[in-house]
Amino acid sequence: MSERAASSAFDRSERPGSAGLVLTFAIAILTVSVGYFLAPTAMAPRLVMLALALFGVAGVFSLFAYAVGLIQFSSRVPRNDVTKLIADTTTEGLVVTKGDMQIVYANEAYMELCGARDPSGLQAVERLFSGPPEVSEAIYRLAQAARSGRAHVEDLRLSPPLTGAGAVGWYRIKVRPLPEGGQRATLWGVADVTSERQRQEGVFQELQHAIDFLDHAPAGFFSSTPDGGVSYMNKTLAGWLGYDLTQVGSGGASLAAIVANNGAALLAAVSGSPGEVRTEQIDLDLRCRNGRSLPVRLLHQVAFGQDGVAGASRTLVLNRTAGEKPEEGLRAAEVRFARFFNSTPMAIATLDAQGRVLDSNAAFAKLLPKAALHGKEGWSLLAGLSESDAQALRKAIEEAVEGKSDVKPVNVSFEEGAGPRSARFFASAAEDSGQKGATLYALDTTEQRKLQEEFAQSQKMNAVGQLAGGIAHDFNNMLTAIIGYSDLLLSNHRPTDPAFRDIRQIKETANRAAGLTRQLLAFSRRQTLRPQVLQLGDALSELQNLLRRIVGEKNELDLRQGRDLWFVKADLTQFEQVIINLVVNARDAMADTGGRVQIRTRNVTKDECAGFNEIHLVPADYVLVEVEDSGSGIPPEVMEKIFEPFFTTKEVGKGTGLGLSTVFGIVKQSGGFIFAQSEVGKGTVFRIFMPRFIPEEKEAPKPEAEAPKAAADYTGQGVILLVEDEDAVRSIGARSLKSRGFTVLEASTGLEALEVVEEVGGKIDLIVSDVVMPEMDGPAMFAELRKRGVTAKVIFVSGYAEEAFAKNLPEGDFGFLPKPFSIKQLIETVKSHMAAQSG
């Protein structure tokens, strides 16, 4: 009872016993007793029974009400439990409210905060704390949380504090709902955290002093993460390098940015065992923001975890810039050597007698990071090399350690970083403090070897192209004769003749062979193109019906056109052949499983070219055509050969190996680029870059109105000089022209043609001449005729492209007929030029 009496907490929920109820109960008993004595004798028993019945009923109902909790007996002793005692005496102020402002409980600490001696002096938290706007806003947020039944905490600063002691007080106010049935109840907690805040501010001040000392130290300091990011840099180093401290640690600086000449590789090469702390002294140059170099000495410390993973570094930076004092000459020389050692593009490392790496420069650490990292463990320099390369390099190092001169350089290939690399190593003898060793120099020859391989591949492709073009040219002469004689035979046989079908089959076979020669010429870029201004979107839209038939019902074709495509200049027929070949290859790649072929077009600006990572793509504006399939993909070893002629992965008889080589030749001859990208099991995409063409008004494509076709007239008259060194071709041409009414003069060479012209006095209407002939070729003959004043128009026939010889001709108009040609094509070409000349 003494403890309860000592508590000054206020609890309105405690209800004392009611004296009025006791008095009422006593008066009722007294009334019944008086009535009993005053009532008649006959009525007395009844009155007693009635009173007993009333008291009995009242007792039963009272017991029932007590059982269900409607009636509680007043007792202060049971309320004096441990929980309430803790709440009453805790140092944190506690107050319970119901509704908005009604206080139903406040412990001693809260009453002390309020300065209240009795319940009349209590104030709600919302009234107790008032002051600047930031205090009112915090109290408002707490009140809102209380009204919405949420828990919330606020720390607020009050000046002066509630106790009046000191200038400032800090209070932590918490609010949370209480699980009270009926009216809303809220528990408020108010704690004075002034001393805690003062301790935090003291620690913060000490930390600020430590950072200030470090920032203004006469040496630089930085910390870097294993991935090369700079997480901290002091003000001294930031000033040296010209960095803003607010940018450091937020992606504004990295080792690669602040360390010059690949020196970051030296820092990354520091290794250690699990749990070890390694400190390395490294001389190198740092890179300032203005591009200047700063010579420094680093004391680079790295701690390794128990798993062997490197942690963040602690690196002290000493400025080694030479001053003006004479005694700094040695220091300046040391700086110059450190700069030379780490800035040279040649990789340099010093080895001990056992061939272990003792020291290395930045270039060596970049070329062979594993060797620089693990060199002290043994012959790691040779790890990853082929057996022959490792043996040759080991022998060179051993000869250098033995002091031999003129050690032959060794070329080696190895796997490092992103892919295969190559280098040339030079070994020479070295001696340090009487200990024999070797100095190893290495030149990175990866790019050089790559260029050599590309040059060799280009030379091979050029040689193959020349060979293919030569074969196609000679073969076209023979095909011209076969097709011509077939036409003559067909004109002399009726379709009902038994030989007609055989002759027709001969001609069709010759035409298929002519298709192969055209593919060879396309690969060698010696075919004749008829470029025109095209809108590739329109061309693909007209071609898509044919492409859908090519891919078949098992596969899906998806054509996605870019908006406002630029014009290009290309041969429409050849461009369609390119797309058809690529779609056929895509279909064959999906033959087993089926899939989708997607053709996409869009414009590519000059600035976007770098994003394709194609070193041979010249930056310019292009129209990009992508043909992508979801097939089996192309293995890397096959990818290198896909554009080579006669290379195919198809079964014998199912492919000539000229499809992609033809595509390559057509695109290249049109001034474009083609690249392939593939992943095995996921598909392949071919990208064609056609250069943008800005047409003049007269070159703009216009819709052509279809004119009614008149019956072809293949007869004519005039004198034609036919110059051809192939007897069969000349014979069939002469017979065909003579049969149509022309007068034909024949010559087998250019010189012979000049003699014929001289004999007839230049009276020739048209000259049909081969390009490649012995003694004097067609272009030389053309130039000589113009010198002699012969103005007759010339039609050149050749298995090569028109562009292959046109640049060697003088000014003048001439026609061109590619081989092989049929009699009909020859007659039509001759008549059109005769009509143009006469007109």
GROMACS .gro file of C-alpha atoms in nm, residues 141-152 177 184 186:
model
   15
  141ARG     CA    1   0.174   1.462  -3.821
  142LEU     CA    2   0.157   1.274  -3.489
  143ALA     CA    3  -0.203   1.385  -3.427
  144GLN     CA    4  -0.304   1.277  -3.777
  145ALA     CA    5  -0.146   0.938  -3.719
  146ALA     CA    6  -0.334   0.905  -3.388
  147ARG     CA    7  -0.667   0.990  -3.551
  148SER     CA    8  -0.609   0.740  -3.834
  149GLY     CA    9  -0.498   0.463  -3.595
  150ARG     CA   10  -0.136   0.449  -3.715
  151ALA     CA   11   0.192   0.430  -3.526
  152HIS     CA   12   0.432   0.719  -3.582
  177PRO     CA   13  -0.328   0.295  -3.114
  184ARG     CA   14  -1.068   0.522  -2.981
  186THR     CA   15  -0.416   0.618  -2.815
   0.00000   0.00000   0.00000
